[in-house]
């Protein structure tokens, strides 16, 4: 289209130039007519031949210029050698049956930006792809029923030692399983044992026979991530049919806090820190790897926001947060955390009449947790805490919910530490110290 437009413009320009020249010739002839009153007929014929010759030379020159420009554009790559036809002529069939006939739909346009980029991504995936496996949750509904697969997710082989291989996945992938199978990259299924699972971190560790494991993932560092870094998710979305699926995006956010309802009572009772990514994470990707551009695992894919008006918001557990939990689950089968020995509810959930009459609190106390139960011989019991006490600070930090309390216990202090507690009993402010025990 560009070629024909340029040619048309060129002829228009030449025709204008010719008209100008013709005008000048006519002017000169007019002056000559003032001096010479009669010209021979042969003079007129000669003038017409000159005009035709000038027009021919003009057109020939324009064609040569256009051809030269076309060649220049062609050999410099500015003019495409293949033009996709955007309309189907009525005289031509949409498809043919002959051996050499092709259809317009057979034209495939690659979307890769460069071959070098593709090779780089391929080499990155080669470092980890076989270490990302499927995890099948097999359950038996009843005594006389056959065990069957109740769900499936993904996992990452992070270690191979003494003939055994170890897989990290999500707790919710293996929760309730009577048996677990690991599906290798080649489709082979290998029985696995759950060494330990942790609900708060949503992590679990599996042990399996390592004789058929050929690749182990390299665990990187999530603390080195920056927003905008490349993020690649690998897993088995929707089960083994799409095993080893790869999606690519970026790190969209760091240190995101997501509330979790662990006991499914409609109330958030834990907040977990996650990496946000726009790499597609779908059901079945849970437990799979989020890797960086070097092929290192920087997160364990865990969840996404599933709403009709939300797109590209997925979350992964930072690998730096996961490593110590993985070690404990592999070694001890559980995660040791500080323990106070209380159950409590947020003060904001207490009706105003109970806040006044039972707890005897004034308007100055509007945040805290109300102790509902104190376990016998627990650190809280030994420190003198009782039912209906209202804890407002722990180690000098304000407490407004059980989430705040657990966050301090599980993230900021250790087993055996002594913590200061500020609380209200029957409207009076008091303090005590608790030596934290180990959660059993």
PDB file of C-alpha atoms in Angstrom, residues 127-405:
ATOM      1  CA  UNK A 127      17.793 -26.377  35.699  1.00  0.00           C
ATOM      2  CA  UNK A 128      14.565 -27.016  37.600  1.00  0.00           C
ATOM      3  CA  UNK A 129      11.717 -28.342  35.429  1.00  0.00           C
ATOM      4  CA  UNK A 130      12.248 -32.053  36.242  1.00  0.00           C
ATOM      5  CA  UNK A 131      12.439 -31.216  39.953  1.00  0.00           C
ATOM      6  CA  UNK A 132       8.854 -29.903  39.917  1.00  0.00           C
ATOM      7  CA  UNK A 133       6.492 -32.835  40.389  1.00  0.00           C
ATOM      8  CA  UNK A 134       2.832 -33.609  40.822  1.00  0.00           C
ATOM      9  CA  UNK A 135       1.416 -34.574  44.221  1.00  0.00           C
ATOM     10  CA  UNK A 136      -1.741 -36.705  44.410  1.00  0.00           C
ATOM     11  CA  UNK A 137      -3.875 -36.702  47.575  1.00  0.00           C
ATOM     12  CA  UNK A 138      -5.460 -40.158  47.856  1.00  0.00           C
ATOM     13  CA  UNK A 139      -8.277 -40.634  50.349  1.00  0.00           C
ATOM     14  CA  UNK A 140     -10.572 -43.470  51.361  1.00  0.00           C
ATOM     15  CA  UNK A 141     -14.133 -42.343  51.970  1.00  0.00           C
ATOM     16  CA  UNK A 142     -15.185 -45.426  53.924  1.00  0.00           C
ATOM     17  CA  UNK A 143     -14.078 -48.820  55.206  1.00  0.00           C
ATOM     18  CA  UNK A 144     -15.423 -50.712  52.183  1.00  0.00           C
ATOM     19  CA  UNK A 145     -14.728 -48.140  49.515  1.00  0.00           C
ATOM     20  CA  UNK A 146     -11.672 -48.080  47.314  1.00  0.00           C
ATOM     21  CA  UNK A 147      -9.164 -45.296  47.898  1.00  0.00           C
ATOM     22  CA  UNK A 148      -9.185 -42.709  45.146  1.00  0.00           C
ATOM     23  CA  UNK A 149      -7.530 -39.424  44.274  1.00  0.00           C
ATOM     24  CA  UNK A 150      -9.302 -36.614  46.098  1.00  0.00           C
ATOM     25  CA  UNK A 151      -7.122 -33.815  44.802  1.00  0.00           C
ATOM     26  CA  UNK A 152      -3.802 -32.994  43.222  1.00  0.00           C
ATOM     27  CA  UNK A 153      -1.205 -30.282  43.461  1.00  0.00           C
ATOM     28  CA  UNK A 154       2.465 -29.733  42.826  1.00  0.00           C
ATOM     29  CA  UNK A 155       5.704 -30.097  44.725  1.00  0.00           C
ATOM     30  CA  UNK A 156       9.422 -29.362  44.484  1.00  0.00           C
ATOM     31  CA  UNK A 157      12.202 -31.905  44.985  1.00  0.00           C
ATOM     32  CA  UNK A 158      14.695 -29.928  47.067  1.00  0.00           C
ATOM     33  CA  UNK A 159      16.986 -32.668  48.385  1.00  0.00           C
ATOM     34  CA  UNK A 160      18.294 -36.145  47.562  1.00  0.00           C
ATOM     35  CA  UNK A 161      20.236 -38.023  50.193  1.00  0.00           C
ATOM     36  CA  UNK A 162      20.955 -41.643  51.179  1.00  0.00           C
ATOM     37  CA  UNK A 163      18.704 -43.044  48.494  1.00  0.00           C
ATOM     38  CA  UNK A 164      15.769 -40.832  49.509  1.00  0.00           C
ATOM     39  CA  UNK A 165      14.329 -37.738  47.854  1.00  0.00           C
ATOM     40  CA  UNK A 166      12.499 -34.969  49.693  1.00  0.00           C
ATOM     41  CA  UNK A 167       9.641 -32.881  48.334  1.00  0.00           C
ATOM     42  CA  UNK A 168       8.187 -29.642  49.703  1.00  0.00           C
ATOM     43  CA  UNK A 169       4.557 -28.866  48.937  1.00  0.00           C
ATOM     44  CA  UNK A 170       1.590 -27.086  50.529  1.00  0.00           C
ATOM     45  CA  UNK A 171      -0.130 -28.427  53.619  1.00  0.00           C
ATOM     46  CA  UNK A 172      -3.509 -28.020  51.934  1.00  0.00           C
ATOM     47  CA  UNK A 173      -2.361 -30.248  49.061  1.00  0.00           C
ATOM     48  CA  UNK A 174      -1.873 -33.299  51.343  1.00  0.00           C
ATOM     49  CA  UNK A 175      -4.362 -32.430  54.076  1.00  0.00           C
ATOM     50  CA  UNK A 176      -6.608 -35.389  54.928  1.00  0.00           C
ATOM     51  CA  UNK A 177      -4.699 -37.817  52.724  1.00  0.00           C
ATOM     52  CA  UNK A 178      -4.508 -41.510  53.609  1.00  0.00           C
ATOM     53  CA  UNK A 179      -1.903 -41.999  50.889  1.00  0.00           C
ATOM     54  CA  UNK A 180       0.251 -39.657  48.823  1.00  0.00           C
ATOM     55  CA  UNK A 181       1.790 -40.236  45.405  1.00  0.00           C
ATOM     56  CA  UNK A 182       4.437 -38.157  43.674  1.00  0.00           C
ATOM     57  CA  UNK A 183       4.109 -37.929  39.891  1.00  0.00           C
ATOM     58  CA  UNK A 184       7.506 -37.443  38.266  1.00  0.00           C
ATOM     59  CA  UNK A 185       8.100 -35.361  35.146  1.00  0.00           C
ATOM     60  CA  UNK A 186       8.000 -38.516  32.983  1.00  0.00           C
ATOM     61  CA  UNK A 187       4.574 -39.420  34.387  1.00  0.00           C
ATOM     62  CA  UNK A 188       5.746 -42.229  36.666  1.00  0.00           C
ATOM     63  CA  UNK A 189       4.030 -42.411  40.076  1.00  0.00           C
ATOM     64  CA  UNK A 190       6.055 -43.026  43.238  1.00  0.00           C
ATOM     65  CA  UNK A 191       4.512 -43.563  46.715  1.00  0.00           C
ATOM     66  CA  UNK A 192       5.541 -40.951  49.298  1.00  0.00           C
ATOM     67  CA  UNK A 193       5.285 -40.467  53.043  1.00  0.00           C
ATOM     68  CA  UNK A 194       4.273 -37.220  54.727  1.00  0.00           C
ATOM     69  CA  UNK A 195       7.088 -36.504  57.184  1.00  0.00           C
ATOM     70  CA  UNK A 196       5.376 -33.413  58.570  1.00  0.00           C
ATOM     71  CA  UNK A 197       2.865 -30.701  57.765  1.00  0.00           C
ATOM     72  CA  UNK A 198       2.284 -27.258  59.206  1.00  0.00           C
ATOM     73  CA  UNK A 199      -1.043 -25.461  58.942  1.00  0.00           C
ATOM     74  CA  UNK A 200       0.172 -21.948  59.790  1.00  0.00           C
ATOM     75  CA  UNK A 201       2.866 -21.834  57.116  1.00  0.00           C
ATOM     76  CA  UNK A 202       0.867 -24.077  54.738  1.00  0.00           C
ATOM     77  CA  UNK A 203       3.920 -26.243  54.115  1.00  0.00           C
ATOM     78  CA  UNK A 204       4.466 -29.995  54.113  1.00  0.00           C
ATOM     79  CA  UNK A 205       7.477 -32.242  53.479  1.00  0.00           C
ATOM     80  CA  UNK A 206       7.310 -35.637  51.749  1.00  0.00           C
ATOM     81  CA  UNK A 207       9.878 -38.437  51.605  1.00  0.00           C
ATOM     82  CA  UNK A 208      10.098 -40.846  48.665  1.00  0.00           C
ATOM     83  CA  UNK A 209      12.405 -43.314  46.972  1.00  0.00           C
ATOM     84  CA  UNK A 210      15.102 -41.297  45.227  1.00  0.00           C
ATOM     85  CA  UNK A 211      16.361 -43.911  42.779  1.00  0.00           C
ATOM     86  CA  UNK A 212      14.360 -42.459  39.897  1.00  0.00           C
ATOM     87  CA  UNK A 213      15.008 -38.808  40.736  1.00  0.00           C
ATOM     88  CA  UNK A 214      17.470 -37.186  38.358  1.00  0.00           C
ATOM     89  CA  UNK A 215      17.173 -33.525  39.267  1.00  0.00           C
ATOM     90  CA  UNK A 216      17.032 -31.513  42.481  1.00  0.00           C
ATOM     91  CA  UNK A 217      15.994 -27.869  42.582  1.00  0.00           C
ATOM     92  CA  UNK A 218      18.331 -25.169  43.805  1.00  0.00           C
ATOM     93  CA  UNK A 219      16.821 -23.039  46.580  1.00  0.00           C
ATOM     94  CA  UNK A 220      17.615 -19.349  46.108  1.00  0.00           C
ATOM     95  CA  UNK A 221      16.970 -16.340  48.335  1.00  0.00           C
ATOM     96  CA  UNK A 222      13.706 -14.410  48.408  1.00  0.00           C
ATOM     97  CA  UNK A 223      15.363 -11.553  50.307  1.00  0.00           C
ATOM     98  CA  UNK A 224      17.250 -10.606  47.129  1.00  0.00           C
ATOM     99  CA  UNK A 225      14.067 -10.098  45.105  1.00  0.00           C
ATOM    100  CA  UNK A 226      12.936  -6.708  43.830  1.00  0.00           C
ATOM    101  CA  UNK A 227       9.609  -5.633  42.399  1.00  0.00           C
ATOM    102  CA  UNK A 228       9.784  -6.059  38.622  1.00  0.00           C
ATOM    103  CA  UNK A 229      12.128  -9.061  38.684  1.00  0.00           C
ATOM    104  CA  UNK A 230      11.278 -11.957  36.391  1.00  0.00           C
ATOM    105  CA  UNK A 231       9.069 -14.595  38.027  1.00  0.00           C
ATOM    106  CA  UNK A 232       8.382 -18.009  36.487  1.00  0.00           C
ATOM    107  CA  UNK A 233       5.794 -20.379  37.957  1.00  0.00           C
ATOM    108  CA  UNK A 234       6.051 -24.111  37.273  1.00  0.00           C
ATOM    109  CA  UNK A 235       3.434 -26.652  38.294  1.00  0.00           C
ATOM    110  CA  UNK A 236       0.530 -28.859  37.294  1.00  0.00           C
ATOM    111  CA  UNK A 237      -2.534 -26.661  36.790  1.00  0.00           C
ATOM    112  CA  UNK A 238      -5.760 -28.694  36.716  1.00  0.00           C
ATOM    113  CA  UNK A 239      -3.848 -31.919  37.319  1.00  0.00           C
ATOM    114  CA  UNK A 240      -1.458 -34.098  35.363  1.00  0.00           C
ATOM    115  CA  UNK A 241      -3.011 -33.290  31.984  1.00  0.00           C
ATOM    116  CA  UNK A 242      -1.101 -29.999  31.987  1.00  0.00           C
ATOM    117  CA  UNK A 243       1.865 -31.243  34.033  1.00  0.00           C
ATOM    118  CA  UNK A 244       4.957 -29.070  33.963  1.00  0.00           C
ATOM    119  CA  UNK A 245       3.137 -25.978  32.756  1.00  0.00           C
ATOM    120  CA  UNK A 246       5.220 -22.813  32.781  1.00  0.00           C
ATOM    121  CA  UNK A 247       3.889 -19.286  33.189  1.00  0.00           C
ATOM    122  CA  UNK A 248       6.005 -16.153  33.197  1.00  0.00           C
ATOM    123  CA  UNK A 249       5.502 -12.761  34.808  1.00  0.00           C
ATOM    124  CA  UNK A 250       7.157 -10.465  37.299  1.00  0.00           C
ATOM    125  CA  UNK A 251       7.398  -9.964  41.028  1.00  0.00           C
ATOM    126  CA  UNK A 252       4.426  -7.661  41.621  1.00  0.00           C
ATOM    127  CA  UNK A 253       4.905  -7.060  45.344  1.00  0.00           C
ATOM    128  CA  UNK A 254       6.954  -8.123  48.358  1.00  0.00           C
ATOM    129  CA  UNK A 255       6.038  -8.625  52.022  1.00  0.00           C
ATOM    130  CA  UNK A 256       2.334  -8.761  51.270  1.00  0.00           C
ATOM    131  CA  UNK A 257       0.174  -9.755  54.256  1.00  0.00           C
ATOM    132  CA  UNK A 258      -2.706 -12.109  53.536  1.00  0.00           C
ATOM    133  CA  UNK A 259      -5.215 -13.127  56.196  1.00  0.00           C
ATOM    134  CA  UNK A 260      -6.038 -16.832  56.462  1.00  0.00           C
ATOM    135  CA  UNK A 261      -9.042 -18.582  57.968  1.00  0.00           C
ATOM    136  CA  UNK A 262      -7.437 -21.783  59.226  1.00  0.00           C
ATOM    137  CA  UNK A 263     -10.438 -23.265  61.034  1.00  0.00           C
ATOM    138  CA  UNK A 264     -12.892 -22.111  58.338  1.00  0.00           C
ATOM    139  CA  UNK A 265     -15.163 -20.294  60.761  1.00  0.00           C
ATOM    140  CA  UNK A 266     -15.386 -17.190  58.602  1.00  0.00           C
ATOM    141  CA  UNK A 267     -12.920 -15.267  60.786  1.00  0.00           C
ATOM    142  CA  UNK A 268      -9.259 -14.673  59.939  1.00  0.00           C
ATOM    143  CA  UNK A 269      -7.016 -16.209  62.588  1.00  0.00           C
ATOM    144  CA  UNK A 270      -3.579 -15.902  60.984  1.00  0.00           C
ATOM    145  CA  UNK A 271      -1.726 -13.533  58.703  1.00  0.00           C
ATOM    146  CA  UNK A 272       0.952 -14.887  56.405  1.00  0.00           C
ATOM    147  CA  UNK A 273       3.630 -12.952  54.523  1.00  0.00           C
ATOM    148  CA  UNK A 274       3.783 -13.744  50.823  1.00  0.00           C
ATOM    149  CA  UNK A 275       5.300 -12.740  47.486  1.00  0.00           C
ATOM    150  CA  UNK A 276       2.833 -11.346  44.954  1.00  0.00           C
ATOM    151  CA  UNK A 277       3.251 -12.232  41.281  1.00  0.00           C
ATOM    152  CA  UNK A 278       1.274 -11.867  38.063  1.00  0.00           C
ATOM    153  CA  UNK A 279       2.593 -15.177  36.692  1.00  0.00           C
ATOM    154  CA  UNK A 280      -0.555 -17.262  36.257  1.00  0.00           C
ATOM    155  CA  UNK A 281      -1.189 -19.555  39.235  1.00  0.00           C
ATOM    156  CA  UNK A 282      -4.151 -21.904  38.854  1.00  0.00           C
ATOM    157  CA  UNK A 283      -5.679 -24.746  40.886  1.00  0.00           C
ATOM    158  CA  UNK A 284      -3.091 -27.521  40.879  1.00  0.00           C
ATOM    159  CA  UNK A 285      -0.160 -25.082  40.903  1.00  0.00           C
ATOM    160  CA  UNK A 286      -0.188 -25.104  44.717  1.00  0.00           C
ATOM    161  CA  UNK A 287       3.111 -26.391  46.073  1.00  0.00           C
ATOM    162  CA  UNK A 288       4.952 -25.740  42.813  1.00  0.00           C
ATOM    163  CA  UNK A 289       7.997 -23.575  42.279  1.00  0.00           C
ATOM    164  CA  UNK A 290       8.289 -19.857  41.719  1.00  0.00           C
ATOM    165  CA  UNK A 291      11.735 -19.368  40.219  1.00  0.00           C
ATOM    166  CA  UNK A 292      13.908 -16.406  39.278  1.00  0.00           C
ATOM    167  CA  UNK A 293      15.762 -15.811  36.010  1.00  0.00           C
ATOM    168  CA  UNK A 294      18.652 -18.018  37.233  1.00  0.00           C
ATOM    169  CA  UNK A 295      16.390 -21.035  37.746  1.00  0.00           C
ATOM    170  CA  UNK A 296      16.521 -20.823  41.558  1.00  0.00           C
ATOM    171  CA  UNK A 297      13.420 -21.464  43.652  1.00  0.00           C
ATOM    172  CA  UNK A 298      12.473 -18.228  45.422  1.00  0.00           C
ATOM    173  CA  UNK A 299       8.962 -19.162  46.503  1.00  0.00           C
ATOM    174  CA  UNK A 300       6.447 -21.986  46.896  1.00  0.00           C
ATOM    175  CA  UNK A 301       3.260 -21.161  44.998  1.00  0.00           C
ATOM    176  CA  UNK A 302       0.377 -21.246  47.407  1.00  0.00           C
ATOM    177  CA  UNK A 303      -2.724 -19.233  46.535  1.00  0.00           C
ATOM    178  CA  UNK A 304      -4.397 -16.683  44.306  1.00  0.00           C
ATOM    179  CA  UNK A 305      -7.274 -14.231  44.472  1.00  0.00           C
ATOM    180  CA  UNK A 306     -10.103 -15.911  42.605  1.00  0.00           C
ATOM    181  CA  UNK A 307     -12.650 -13.243  41.741  1.00  0.00           C
ATOM    182  CA  UNK A 308     -14.326 -12.455  38.441  1.00  0.00           C
ATOM    183  CA  UNK A 309     -12.983  -8.903  38.426  1.00  0.00           C
ATOM    184  CA  UNK A 310      -9.422  -9.827  39.491  1.00  0.00           C
ATOM    185  CA  UNK A 311      -6.670 -10.945  37.154  1.00  0.00           C
ATOM    186  CA  UNK A 312      -3.027 -11.777  37.751  1.00  0.00           C
ATOM    187  CA  UNK A 313      -2.800 -11.709  41.568  1.00  0.00           C
ATOM    188  CA  UNK A 314      -1.097 -14.850  42.824  1.00  0.00           C
ATOM    189  CA  UNK A 315       0.937 -15.499  45.958  1.00  0.00           C
ATOM    190  CA  UNK A 316       3.926 -17.614  46.932  1.00  0.00           C
ATOM    191  CA  UNK A 317       5.531 -18.390  50.275  1.00  0.00           C
ATOM    192  CA  UNK A 318       8.992 -16.739  50.361  1.00  0.00           C
ATOM    193  CA  UNK A 319      11.658 -19.421  50.305  1.00  0.00           C
ATOM    194  CA  UNK A 320      13.622 -17.688  53.101  1.00  0.00           C
ATOM    195  CA  UNK A 321      10.566 -18.065  55.351  1.00  0.00           C
ATOM    196  CA  UNK A 322      10.042 -21.651  54.197  1.00  0.00           C
ATOM    197  CA  UNK A 323      13.587 -22.990  54.709  1.00  0.00           C
ATOM    198  CA  UNK A 324      13.612 -23.218  58.544  1.00  0.00           C
ATOM    199  CA  UNK A 325      10.109 -24.714  58.526  1.00  0.00           C
ATOM    200  CA  UNK A 326      11.130 -27.266  55.887  1.00  0.00           C
ATOM    201  CA  UNK A 327      14.128 -28.260  58.037  1.00  0.00           C
ATOM    202  CA  UNK A 328      11.948 -28.747  61.121  1.00  0.00           C
ATOM    203  CA  UNK A 329       9.292 -30.723  59.260  1.00  0.00           C
ATOM    204  CA  UNK A 330      11.924 -32.984  57.722  1.00  0.00           C
ATOM    205  CA  UNK A 331      13.731 -33.540  61.019  1.00  0.00           C
ATOM    206  CA  UNK A 332      11.001 -33.428  63.656  1.00  0.00           C
ATOM    207  CA  UNK A 333       7.748 -33.778  61.743  1.00  0.00           C
ATOM    208  CA  UNK A 334       6.430 -30.540  63.243  1.00  0.00           C
ATOM    209  CA  UNK A 335       7.310 -26.910  63.819  1.00  0.00           C
ATOM    210  CA  UNK A 336       8.270 -25.900  67.339  1.00  0.00           C
ATOM    211  CA  UNK A 337       6.745 -22.561  68.295  1.00  0.00           C
ATOM    212  CA  UNK A 338       6.510 -20.537  71.507  1.00  0.00           C
ATOM    213  CA  UNK A 339       3.492 -21.404  73.640  1.00  0.00           C
ATOM    214  CA  UNK A 340       1.476 -19.379  76.180  1.00  0.00           C
ATOM    215  CA  UNK A 341      -1.399 -21.787  76.788  1.00  0.00           C
ATOM    216  CA  UNK A 342      -4.453 -19.610  76.231  1.00  0.00           C
ATOM    217  CA  UNK A 343      -7.398 -19.356  73.869  1.00  0.00           C
ATOM    218  CA  UNK A 344      -8.843 -15.902  73.376  1.00  0.00           C
ATOM    219  CA  UNK A 345     -11.153 -13.713  71.287  1.00  0.00           C
ATOM    220  CA  UNK A 346     -10.779 -10.142  70.093  1.00  0.00           C
ATOM    221  CA  UNK A 347     -12.250  -7.475  72.358  1.00  0.00           C
ATOM    222  CA  UNK A 348     -13.944  -5.933  69.319  1.00  0.00           C
ATOM    223  CA  UNK A 349     -16.189  -9.019  69.086  1.00  0.00           C
ATOM    224  CA  UNK A 350     -17.477  -8.663  72.652  1.00  0.00           C
ATOM    225  CA  UNK A 351     -20.951  -7.076  73.008  1.00  0.00           C
ATOM    226  CA  UNK A 352     -20.899  -3.681  74.702  1.00  0.00           C
ATOM    227  CA  UNK A 353     -23.037  -4.920  77.623  1.00  0.00           C
ATOM    228  CA  UNK A 354     -20.532  -7.717  78.419  1.00  0.00           C
ATOM    229  CA  UNK A 355     -17.648  -5.323  78.042  1.00  0.00           C
ATOM    230  CA  UNK A 356     -19.210  -3.100  80.725  1.00  0.00           C
ATOM    231  CA  UNK A 357     -20.775  -5.612  83.116  1.00  0.00           C
ATOM    232  CA  UNK A 358     -18.561  -8.718  82.881  1.00  0.00           C
ATOM    233  CA  UNK A 359     -15.182  -7.247  82.012  1.00  0.00           C
ATOM    234  CA  UNK A 360     -15.853  -3.911  83.747  1.00  0.00           C
ATOM    235  CA  UNK A 361     -13.888  -1.968  81.165  1.00  0.00           C
ATOM    236  CA  UNK A 362     -14.180   1.753  80.566  1.00  0.00           C
ATOM    237  CA  UNK A 363     -13.993   3.689  77.324  1.00  0.00           C
ATOM    238  CA  UNK A 364     -10.205   3.993  77.584  1.00  0.00           C
ATOM    239  CA  UNK A 365      -9.794   0.272  76.706  1.00  0.00           C
ATOM    240  CA  UNK A 366     -10.882  -0.368  73.135  1.00  0.00           C
ATOM    241  CA  UNK A 367      -8.299  -2.946  71.926  1.00  0.00           C
ATOM    242  CA  UNK A 368      -7.089  -6.277  73.230  1.00  0.00           C
ATOM    243  CA  UNK A 369      -7.902  -9.975  73.465  1.00  0.00           C
ATOM    244  CA  UNK A 370     -10.138 -11.549  76.067  1.00  0.00           C
ATOM    245  CA  UNK A 371      -8.898 -14.840  77.538  1.00  0.00           C
ATOM    246  CA  UNK A 372     -11.555 -17.520  77.104  1.00  0.00           C
ATOM    247  CA  UNK A 373      -9.554 -20.451  78.500  1.00  0.00           C
ATOM    248  CA  UNK A 374      -6.246 -21.004  80.295  1.00  0.00           C
ATOM    249  CA  UNK A 375      -4.645 -24.456  80.030  1.00  0.00           C
ATOM    250  CA  UNK A 376      -3.559 -26.141  83.241  1.00  0.00           C
ATOM    251  CA  UNK A 377       0.174 -25.993  84.012  1.00  0.00           C
ATOM    252  CA  UNK A 378       0.754 -23.755  80.982  1.00  0.00           C
ATOM    253  CA  UNK A 379       3.075 -20.721  81.055  1.00  0.00           C
ATOM    254  CA  UNK A 380       0.017 -18.438  81.207  1.00  0.00           C
ATOM    255  CA  UNK A 381      -1.417 -20.398  84.131  1.00  0.00           C
ATOM    256  CA  UNK A 382       1.882 -20.271  85.992  1.00  0.00           C
ATOM    257  CA  UNK A 383       2.041 -16.496  85.412  1.00  0.00           C
ATOM    258  CA  UNK A 384      -1.372 -16.074  87.080  1.00  0.00           C
ATOM    259  CA  UNK A 385      -3.520 -15.204  84.058  1.00  0.00           C
ATOM    260  CA  UNK A 386      -7.223 -16.069  84.325  1.00  0.00           C
ATOM    261  CA  UNK A 387     -10.359 -16.306  82.248  1.00  0.00           C
ATOM    262  CA  UNK A 388     -11.817 -12.874  81.272  1.00  0.00           C
ATOM    263  CA  UNK A 389      -8.454 -11.147  81.648  1.00  0.00           C
ATOM    264  CA  UNK A 390      -8.007  -8.680  78.748  1.00  0.00           C
ATOM    265  CA  UNK A 391      -4.446  -8.650  77.307  1.00  0.00           C
ATOM    266  CA  UNK A 392      -3.656  -5.290  75.703  1.00  0.00           C
ATOM    267  CA  UNK A 393       0.138  -5.439  75.145  1.00  0.00           C
ATOM    268  CA  UNK A 394       2.781  -8.147  74.728  1.00  0.00           C
ATOM    269  CA  UNK A 395       6.416  -7.081  75.076  1.00  0.00           C
ATOM    270  CA  UNK A 396       5.279  -3.464  74.779  1.00  0.00           C
ATOM    271  CA  UNK A 397       3.368  -3.981  71.514  1.00  0.00           C
ATOM    272  CA  UNK A 398      -0.356  -3.377  71.332  1.00  0.00           C
ATOM    273  CA  UNK A 399      -2.598  -6.384  70.778  1.00  0.00           C
ATOM    274  CA  UNK A 400      -5.956  -6.013  69.058  1.00  0.00           C
ATOM    275  CA  UNK A 401      -6.590  -9.580  67.896  1.00  0.00           C
ATOM    276  CA  UNK A 402      -5.312 -13.141  68.130  1.00  0.00           C
ATOM    277  CA  UNK A 403      -3.553 -12.523  64.836  1.00  0.00           C
ATOM    278  CA  UNK A 404      -1.425  -9.841  66.515  1.00  0.00           C
ATOM    279  CA  UNK A 405      -0.717 -12.158  69.445  1.00  0.00           C
TER     280      UNK A 405
END
